[in-house]
XYZ file of C-alpha atoms in Angstrom:
554
model
C 15.680 3.748 23.396
C 13.474 1.224 25.360
C 13.862 -2.532 25.315
C 11.471 -4.784 26.446
C 12.699 -7.977 27.475
C 11.191 -11.582 27.325
C 12.128 -15.329 27.297
C 11.996 -15.708 23.644
C 15.335 -16.221 22.847
C 17.221 -17.726 26.385
C 19.340 -19.785 24.195
C 22.422 -20.559 22.617
C 21.457 -19.458 19.289
C 23.620 -17.293 17.270
C 21.412 -14.009 15.471
C 21.730 -14.603 11.743
C 21.914 -10.972 11.472
C 23.427 -8.349 13.901
C 23.163 -4.700 13.504
C 25.171 -2.882 16.114
C 25.450 1.117 16.077
C 24.951 1.649 12.466
C 25.073 5.390 11.117
C 24.268 6.116 7.587
C 24.995 9.645 6.581
C 23.035 11.689 3.261
C 24.716 14.467 1.520
C 28.506 16.041 1.698
C 30.071 18.963 3.338
C 27.978 21.386 5.339
C 24.722 19.500 4.437
C 25.896 16.244 5.612
C 22.941 14.663 8.122
C 22.284 11.662 9.910
C 19.324 9.357 8.089
C 19.932 6.716 10.727
C 21.750 6.692 13.685
C 23.090 4.455 16.000
C 20.801 1.503 15.388
C 21.294 -1.444 16.692
C 19.096 -4.959 16.704
C 19.300 -8.115 15.797
C 17.144 -11.138 14.358
C 17.506 -15.300 14.818
C 16.967 -17.843 12.422
C 13.043 -18.927 12.135
C 12.229 -15.674 13.882
C 10.276 -12.737 12.303
C 11.260 -9.099 13.498
C 9.085 -6.396 12.118
C 10.398 -2.931 11.680
C 7.753 -0.193 12.197
C 7.239 3.559 11.884
C 6.479 6.421 9.926
C 7.903 7.250 6.448
C 11.156 8.483 6.993
C 12.166 6.618 9.964
C 14.794 5.136 8.491
C 13.353 1.463 7.888
C 14.110 1.251 4.334
C 17.725 2.946 4.663
C 18.385 0.221 7.126
C 17.353 -2.578 5.203
C 19.318 -1.323 1.948
C 22.333 -1.028 4.173
C 21.650 -4.544 5.125
C 22.105 -5.565 1.703
C 25.106 -3.481 0.815
C 22.543 -1.386 -1.869
C 23.120 2.116 -0.447
C 23.353 4.331 -3.671
C 26.943 5.470 -4.209
C 27.316 9.450 -3.645
C 23.904 9.701 -2.022
C 24.056 7.484 1.407
C 27.133 6.174 3.141
C 27.469 3.887 6.215
C 29.690 6.118 8.806
C 29.700 3.779 11.731
C 28.583 0.514 13.242
C 28.694 -3.077 11.726
C 26.402 -5.542 10.195
C 26.984 -8.950 11.009
C 25.887 -11.525 8.412
C 27.498 -14.717 10.503
C 30.570 -14.116 10.718
C 30.848 -11.394 7.740
C 30.640 -7.652 8.534
C 28.615 -6.545 5.325
C 29.948 -2.834 5.699
C 33.598 -4.030 5.405
C 32.860 -6.608 2.270
C 34.141 -6.046 -1.192
C 31.752 -5.646 -4.119
C 32.566 -9.311 -5.010
C 31.872 -10.621 -1.657
C 28.859 -8.781 -1.477
C 27.475 -10.244 -4.689
C 28.783 -13.671 -3.286
C 26.089 -12.993 -0.053
C 23.292 -11.622 -1.863
C 20.574 -14.337 -2.979
C 22.761 -17.196 -1.115
C 22.959 -15.454 2.556
C 20.696 -12.561 2.282
C 18.123 -11.594 -0.055
C 15.075 -8.829 -0.381
C 11.593 -8.902 -1.413
C 10.735 -5.187 -2.625
C 7.507 -3.641 -2.211
C 6.724 -3.183 -5.898
C 7.183 -6.384 -7.797
C 6.464 -5.082 -11.340
C 8.904 -2.565 -10.739
C 11.765 -5.326 -9.155
C 10.672 -7.330 -12.504
C 12.226 -6.899 -15.960
C 9.228 -6.248 -18.049
C 10.602 -7.561 -21.450
C 12.130 -11.148 -19.939
C 9.693 -13.790 -19.026
C 9.624 -14.837 -15.231
C 11.000 -18.215 -15.527
C 14.418 -16.844 -16.789
C 14.440 -14.299 -14.274
C 14.299 -16.573 -11.372
C 16.751 -18.655 -13.550
C 19.152 -16.059 -13.735
C 19.813 -16.047 -9.720
C 20.762 -19.956 -10.034
C 23.062 -19.280 -13.091
C 24.764 -16.467 -11.097
C 25.040 -18.438 -7.843
C 25.293 -21.491 -8.783
C 26.957 -24.542 -11.069
C 24.108 -26.087 -11.931
C 23.355 -27.129 -15.344
C 20.362 -25.733 -17.270
C 18.395 -28.438 -16.707
C 18.815 -28.714 -13.444
C 18.240 -25.191 -13.088
C 14.947 -25.103 -15.101
C 13.923 -28.028 -12.530
C 14.833 -26.029 -9.415
C 12.799 -22.912 -10.607
C 9.549 -25.133 -11.307
C 9.877 -26.690 -8.164
C 10.137 -22.964 -6.588
C 7.109 -22.165 -8.599
C 5.306 -25.194 -7.096
C 6.429 -24.292 -3.229
C 5.090 -20.680 -3.648
C 1.871 -22.055 -4.731
C 1.726 -20.582 -8.375
C -0.995 -22.220 -10.473
C -0.431 -23.647 -13.979
C 3.437 -23.486 -13.243
C 4.723 -24.237 -16.904
C 2.415 -21.389 -18.414
C 3.860 -18.949 -15.541
C 7.341 -19.928 -16.180
C 7.181 -18.568 -19.976
C 4.970 -15.334 -19.110
C 6.075 -11.766 -18.504
C 5.206 -9.743 -15.768
C 2.430 -8.161 -17.247
C 0.561 -11.382 -17.768
C 0.544 -12.310 -13.839
C -1.575 -10.717 -11.370
C -0.088 -8.503 -8.369
C -0.190 -11.369 -6.254
C 1.423 -14.050 -8.546
C 3.896 -11.257 -9.260
C 4.795 -10.824 -5.758
C 5.375 -14.971 -5.589
C 7.833 -14.454 -8.636
C 10.123 -12.229 -6.326
C 9.434 -14.224 -3.253
C 10.454 -17.226 -5.322
C 13.629 -15.278 -6.573
C 14.417 -14.606 -3.167
C 14.231 -17.768 -1.456
C 15.418 -20.086 -4.680
C 19.114 -20.333 -2.908
C 17.705 -20.670 0.549
C 19.201 -17.561 2.216
C 19.613 -17.065 5.855
C 18.063 -13.915 6.065
C 15.178 -12.257 3.807
C 14.396 -8.472 4.142
C 10.563 -8.046 3.069
C 10.341 -4.429 2.667
C 6.587 -3.653 2.617
C 5.739 -6.732 0.263
C 1.888 -6.667 0.890
C 0.978 -3.004 1.295
C -0.559 -2.779 -2.249
C -2.377 -6.369 -1.818
C -5.930 -7.013 -1.023
C -6.388 -8.934 2.191
C -6.875 -12.446 0.780
C -3.859 -12.390 -1.557
C -2.142 -10.484 1.655
C -3.226 -13.400 3.682
C -1.677 -16.005 1.414
C 1.413 -14.010 0.954
C 2.278 -13.976 4.532
C 1.258 -17.601 4.772
C 3.798 -18.156 2.109
C 6.308 -16.349 3.811
C 5.933 -18.095 7.371
C 5.504 -21.628 5.374
C 8.896 -21.420 3.441
C 10.372 -19.730 6.593
C 9.548 -22.725 8.755
C 10.864 -25.383 6.150
C 14.274 -23.195 5.559
C 14.971 -21.847 9.186
C 14.965 -18.368 7.265
C 15.279 -15.387 9.851
C 12.832 -12.603 8.222
C 13.518 -8.753 8.829
C 9.629 -7.631 7.764
C 9.474 -3.648 7.147
C 5.715 -2.737 7.180
C 3.531 0.214 8.636
C 0.137 -2.278 8.673
C -0.190 -2.925 12.509
C -2.907 -5.675 11.430
C -0.041 -7.306 9.592
C 2.574 -6.857 12.454
C 0.168 -8.549 14.959
C -0.087 -11.824 12.914
C 3.205 -12.629 12.062
C 5.694 -10.595 14.630
C 8.024 -12.606 17.117
C 9.535 -9.128 18.348
C 9.186 -5.566 16.694
C 11.465 -2.779 16.685
C 9.878 0.815 16.530
C 11.901 3.355 14.346
C 11.403 7.072 14.359
C 13.695 9.842 12.945
C 16.547 7.665 12.057
C 16.572 5.841 15.648
C 15.366 3.268 17.625
C 12.805 3.976 20.171
C 11.713 0.811 21.559
C 11.896 -2.905 20.733
C 10.308 -5.774 22.637
C 7.881 -9.135 21.939
C 4.821 -8.529 19.939
C 2.478 -8.408 23.097
C 4.539 -6.250 24.658
C 5.036 -3.375 22.207
C 1.135 -3.640 20.645
C -0.266 -4.139 24.717
C 2.296 -2.509 26.938
C 4.279 0.113 24.775
C 6.317 2.249 26.940
C 7.267 5.069 24.217
C 4.648 8.162 23.476
C 5.462 7.524 19.705
C 4.728 3.956 19.795
C 1.113 4.427 21.372
C 0.519 7.082 18.865
C 1.329 4.736 16.291
C -0.660 1.954 17.325
C -3.556 3.638 18.608
C -3.729 5.441 14.869
C -4.536 1.732 13.413
C -8.144 1.868 12.467
C -10.754 -0.545 14.223
C -12.167 -3.226 12.171
C -15.377 -2.523 14.260
C -17.576 0.342 12.664
C -18.560 3.269 14.094
C -22.392 4.118 14.583
C -23.677 6.357 12.318
C -27.188 7.847 11.561
C -28.577 6.472 8.041
C -27.870 9.430 5.505
C -30.851 10.870 4.345
C -29.895 13.589 1.655
C -30.790 13.751 -2.032
C -28.676 11.183 -4.191
C -25.776 12.996 -5.814
C -24.699 9.433 -7.516
C -26.757 6.751 -8.766
C -25.323 3.660 -10.472
C -27.836 1.536 -12.113
C -26.953 -1.860 -14.350
C -23.301 -0.385 -15.046
C -21.182 -2.876 -17.639
C -18.058 -2.468 -18.733
C -16.428 -4.749 -21.143
C -13.099 -5.107 -23.003
C -12.243 -7.140 -25.991
C -8.867 -8.523 -25.887
C -7.298 -8.481 -29.644
C -4.325 -10.756 -29.655
C -1.727 -10.523 -33.026
C -2.471 -14.270 -33.253
C -5.460 -16.664 -32.301
C -9.316 -15.730 -31.213
C -9.645 -12.783 -28.664
C -11.856 -12.884 -25.674
C -14.436 -10.700 -24.018
C -13.221 -9.431 -20.241
C -16.239 -8.233 -18.334
C -14.569 -5.616 -15.540
C -18.080 -4.685 -14.486
C -21.478 -6.195 -14.781
C -25.020 -4.929 -13.639
C -23.340 -3.082 -10.766
C -25.887 -0.837 -8.749
C -24.687 1.877 -5.901
C -25.772 5.026 -4.450
C -24.394 7.796 -3.032
C -26.121 10.345 -0.972
C -25.295 13.726 -0.190
C -22.880 13.902 3.154
C -22.690 10.043 2.632
C -19.764 7.980 2.282
C -20.054 4.625 0.371
C -17.187 2.436 0.463
C -16.397 -0.243 -2.238
C -14.162 -3.098 -1.227
C -12.707 -6.601 -2.859
C -10.116 -7.678 -4.059
C -8.036 -6.567 -6.760
C -9.471 -7.407 -10.262
C -13.101 -6.977 -8.437
C -13.909 -4.268 -10.511
C -13.785 -1.120 -7.851
C -11.414 0.922 -10.142
C -13.121 0.160 -13.260
C -16.458 1.624 -11.508
C -14.730 4.617 -10.165
C -13.386 5.296 -13.337
C -16.806 5.118 -15.125
C -18.084 7.584 -12.848
C -15.588 10.386 -13.585
C -15.901 9.351 -17.363
C -12.387 8.425 -17.527
C -13.381 5.656 -19.427
C -16.939 5.203 -21.019
C -19.211 2.729 -19.854
C -20.334 -0.272 -22.008
C -24.089 -0.184 -20.692
C -26.128 0.707 -17.927
C -26.669 4.257 -16.287
C -24.461 6.680 -13.890
C -26.965 9.599 -12.577
C -24.973 12.281 -11.360
C -27.507 14.712 -9.720
C -30.633 13.003 -11.675
C -28.568 13.602 -15.177
C -27.665 10.365 -16.912
C -23.660 11.127 -17.675
C -23.419 7.913 -19.885
C -25.752 9.357 -22.303
C -23.872 12.813 -22.940
C -21.162 13.622 -25.125
C -17.535 13.906 -24.209
C -18.083 17.857 -24.967
C -21.039 17.909 -22.782
C -19.327 16.105 -19.975
C -16.098 18.174 -19.844
C -19.047 21.345 -18.735
C -19.674 19.087 -16.004
C -16.286 17.851 -14.407
C -16.501 20.506 -11.732
C -19.359 18.381 -10.173
C -17.397 14.914 -9.908
C -13.796 14.935 -8.690
C -11.277 12.436 -8.133
C -8.460 11.717 -5.562
C -5.887 9.201 -6.698
C -3.886 6.676 -4.776
C -0.413 8.043 -5.370
C -0.147 11.976 -4.566
C 3.328 12.382 -6.041
C 2.379 11.372 -9.349
C -0.892 13.067 -9.501
C 0.805 16.622 -8.953
C 3.241 18.383 -11.565
C 6.619 18.543 -10.365
C 7.353 21.475 -12.501
C 4.756 23.653 -11.349
C 4.026 25.157 -7.911
C 1.426 23.568 -5.817
C -1.022 26.968 -6.325
C -1.024 26.696 -9.856
C -2.028 23.011 -9.827
C -4.863 23.908 -7.408
C -6.137 27.180 -9.368
C -5.719 25.418 -13.005
C -9.135 23.646 -12.863
C -10.908 27.025 -11.703
C -9.022 29.054 -14.201
C -9.838 26.611 -17.120
C -13.667 27.229 -16.146
C -13.730 30.822 -16.216
C -12.793 32.158 -12.759
C -10.821 34.687 -12.451
C -7.116 34.277 -11.395
C -7.739 36.406 -8.520
C -10.869 34.465 -7.200
C -8.982 31.470 -8.161
C -6.162 32.043 -5.731
C -8.307 33.152 -3.126
C -10.647 29.801 -3.419
C -7.117 27.752 -3.668
C -6.114 29.614 -0.313
C -9.474 28.723 1.335
C -8.995 24.982 0.207
C -5.497 24.918 1.810
C -6.735 26.032 5.079
C -9.619 23.310 4.861
C -7.168 20.798 4.412
C -4.999 22.462 7.468
C -2.465 23.640 5.312
C -1.309 27.423 5.203
C -1.885 29.365 2.119
C 1.724 30.284 2.182
C 2.663 27.028 0.927
C 0.975 27.903 -2.624
C 4.537 29.021 -4.298
C 6.518 25.295 -3.165
C 6.998 22.586 -5.299
C 5.262 19.019 -4.436
C 8.774 17.581 -3.906
C 9.210 19.821 -0.301
C 5.856 18.019 1.105
C 5.895 15.095 2.888
C 3.655 12.243 1.507
C 0.568 13.256 3.863
C 0.895 16.759 3.016
C 1.004 16.283 -0.748
C -2.123 13.855 -0.368
C -3.967 16.739 1.646
C -2.873 18.969 -1.441
C -4.535 16.668 -3.810
C -7.545 16.702 -1.622
C -7.613 20.542 -2.029
C -7.276 20.392 -5.378
C -10.416 18.421 -5.716
C -12.273 20.384 -3.166
C -11.617 23.816 -4.460
C -13.906 22.992 -7.222
C -16.837 22.548 -5.171
C -17.951 19.128 -6.235
C -20.910 17.228 -5.382
C -18.923 14.241 -5.415
C -15.385 12.907 -4.599
C -14.177 9.666 -5.897
C -11.488 8.761 -3.630
C -9.372 5.692 -5.359
C -7.181 4.129 -2.330
C -6.272 7.524 -1.642
C -5.066 6.576 1.979
C -3.543 2.814 1.079
C -0.298 4.235 0.632
C 0.177 6.136 3.803
C 1.380 5.449 7.140
C -0.915 4.817 9.977
C -0.772 8.078 11.528
C -0.883 10.164 8.821
C -3.656 7.878 7.218
C -5.554 8.460 10.422
C -5.141 12.447 9.555
C -6.328 11.951 6.350
C -9.174 10.033 7.114
C -10.265 12.379 9.922
C -9.931 15.081 7.141
C -12.197 13.673 4.934
C -14.946 13.324 7.553
C -14.382 16.944 8.437
C -14.865 17.958 4.722
C -17.950 15.712 4.267
C -19.143 17.391 7.351
C -18.429 21.044 6.508
C -19.428 20.635 2.709
C -22.053 18.192 2.304
C -20.045 16.488 -0.377
C -20.828 12.572 -0.896
C -17.772 10.402 -1.383
C -17.350 7.127 -3.227
C -14.288 5.645 -0.989
C -12.711 2.857 -3.385
C -10.341 0.600 -0.745
C -8.837 -2.666 -0.373
C -8.648 -1.848 3.575
C -11.610 -3.241 5.770
C -10.241 -1.374 8.609
C -10.472 1.852 6.864
C -14.108 1.194 5.442
C -15.051 0.385 8.769
C -13.853 3.928 10.189
C -15.212 6.450 7.453
C -17.732 4.630 5.854
C -21.559 4.794 5.987
C -22.541 1.904 3.741
C -20.345 -0.620 1.684
C -20.613 -2.513 -1.409
C -18.562 -5.786 -1.609
C -17.461 -6.570 -5.337
C -16.230 -9.947 -6.503
C -15.227 -10.156 -10.308
C -17.222 -7.262 -11.632
C -20.311 -7.847 -9.743
C -22.009 -6.617 -6.477
C -22.188 -9.547 -4.118
C -23.782 -7.561 -0.932
C -24.252 -4.056 -0.080
C -25.881 -2.056 3.310
C -24.738 -0.180 6.194
C -21.177 -0.758 7.304
C -22.192 -1.865 10.467
C -24.443 -4.647 9.122
C -22.080 -5.832 6.399
C -18.955 -5.815 8.367
C -20.549 -7.620 11.934
C -23.300 -9.746 10.318
C -22.131 -10.419 6.514
C -24.800 -12.441 4.600
C -22.526 -13.660 1.831
C -19.485 -16.129 1.934
C -17.379 -13.841 -0.147
C -17.819 -10.990 2.593
C -16.868 -13.012 5.229
C -14.121 -14.578 3.601
C -12.621 -11.018 3.304
C -13.281 -10.343 6.836
C -11.951 -13.614 8.255
C -8.568 -12.427 5.647
C -8.042 -9.271 7.452
C -5.066 -9.271 9.431
C -5.279 -8.805 12.840
C -9.124 -8.793 13.018
C -8.818 -10.058 16.963
C -7.025 -6.813 17.747
C -9.047 -3.478 18.780
C -5.861 -1.181 18.904
C -7.263 2.225 19.605
C -9.818 0.651 22.242
C -6.858 -1.484 23.708
C -4.531 1.156 24.124
C -6.715 3.884 25.880
C -7.748 0.750 27.946
C -3.941 0.690 29.177
C -3.570 4.360 29.262
C -6.688 4.584 31.931
């Protein structure tokens, strides 16, 4: 391990959390292995320590150990210490751990919808923390909950207090989880990928909120993330982890600008730049043309009048053969609605969608089924996209066989598709759980490409991947585009990814297209205030990680 020193902590302040020599084992008997080995780092009051590394590096296991939440019988801390002030978390009794959580150390998880009880109002869920850890009266607890909701900048706090999780937006749910974590003013806050699934403007608000509350309460923050844009904005110091070990630590500027380890340099140089690549204008024939697309939903509550929600309104865009058209915007902007309309998972309310000059809005479901081979979709979560009970070879050949391709030819084409995405044809008998996240996404791409479509629709296909795996998948999509000439409709909230892969960009807001054009124009000379706001909200926009690392290496 390499440690780069700085003057950041030349004072007498004791660390709020100190991890020394932590080792965590998985399995038992002959199958035992260390998933975390000899981990050491500390975080000080008021400091933000970012822990970075690929999936499987041990980041989340370390955070769970710090909370005393390692699953019994699955993971066990076998060495080291985790000092929360004068107390060792690893030696604390269950009763002591319950007293520590929320009051002295708290955690914000990645997915707020799974962290919240779907059948209980969010105000009561925050109140439960106070009820279990304080002796306040019901009225005093309610006042503190409302004050905390105000502190995390939730609108109409009385309404939110009485809302269920599904009635709130993703950003609002994440604010509720943060309010639950901070209402007891803990000394340490562990944030495990809390902004990964959020769009750039909501992400910026959440990061600003954590910083504001941290400064107000002098909370020590351990921020776990694979987003180096976020790291460049918020980190005081960085811990780099790989395969269960710490490989490098140092200040933000030292790690991002002068990494000493090859693994750290690989991670940093994998971060896509916000500067678009120069591409020749695509001139192939149109494989997709959307004209005046509308999609409305009518809410029908049990009581009272319903309302009409316009998820997409008068949307227009085109994708040419060999072109990657990006659709960007905040959550709720209508991006995924457009994607689902294009593949007819939902039927548009109005407008036209021309797939190779045929308006698929006007055809029946039976007719659309015969055209499914022409447009394929790649979803965000590859694990949920693959049947866990079937070998991947069956998943890859299923579509071909359903459309009348003989089994032997289907298997041959599936093997070719696997090789196209960089996997061996020998993996066809393996199951999804036997692959890494990046490999599973390659399998999903192979399953789409094997149908030889004219159009691929990728809906947030790389947003959940580590930067290094993301870089590999983006290069793979580019290679497939060049080799097959397929057109790609690329839905993303990550402007860095859009800058690197897209020929043209369509910006959506509240169901409408507000700006569109070549990527180089939209991202470097935006015409609309909304587009400028999106770009300004992108974390780390002043860092060009790839070029910076290349200059340092030279």
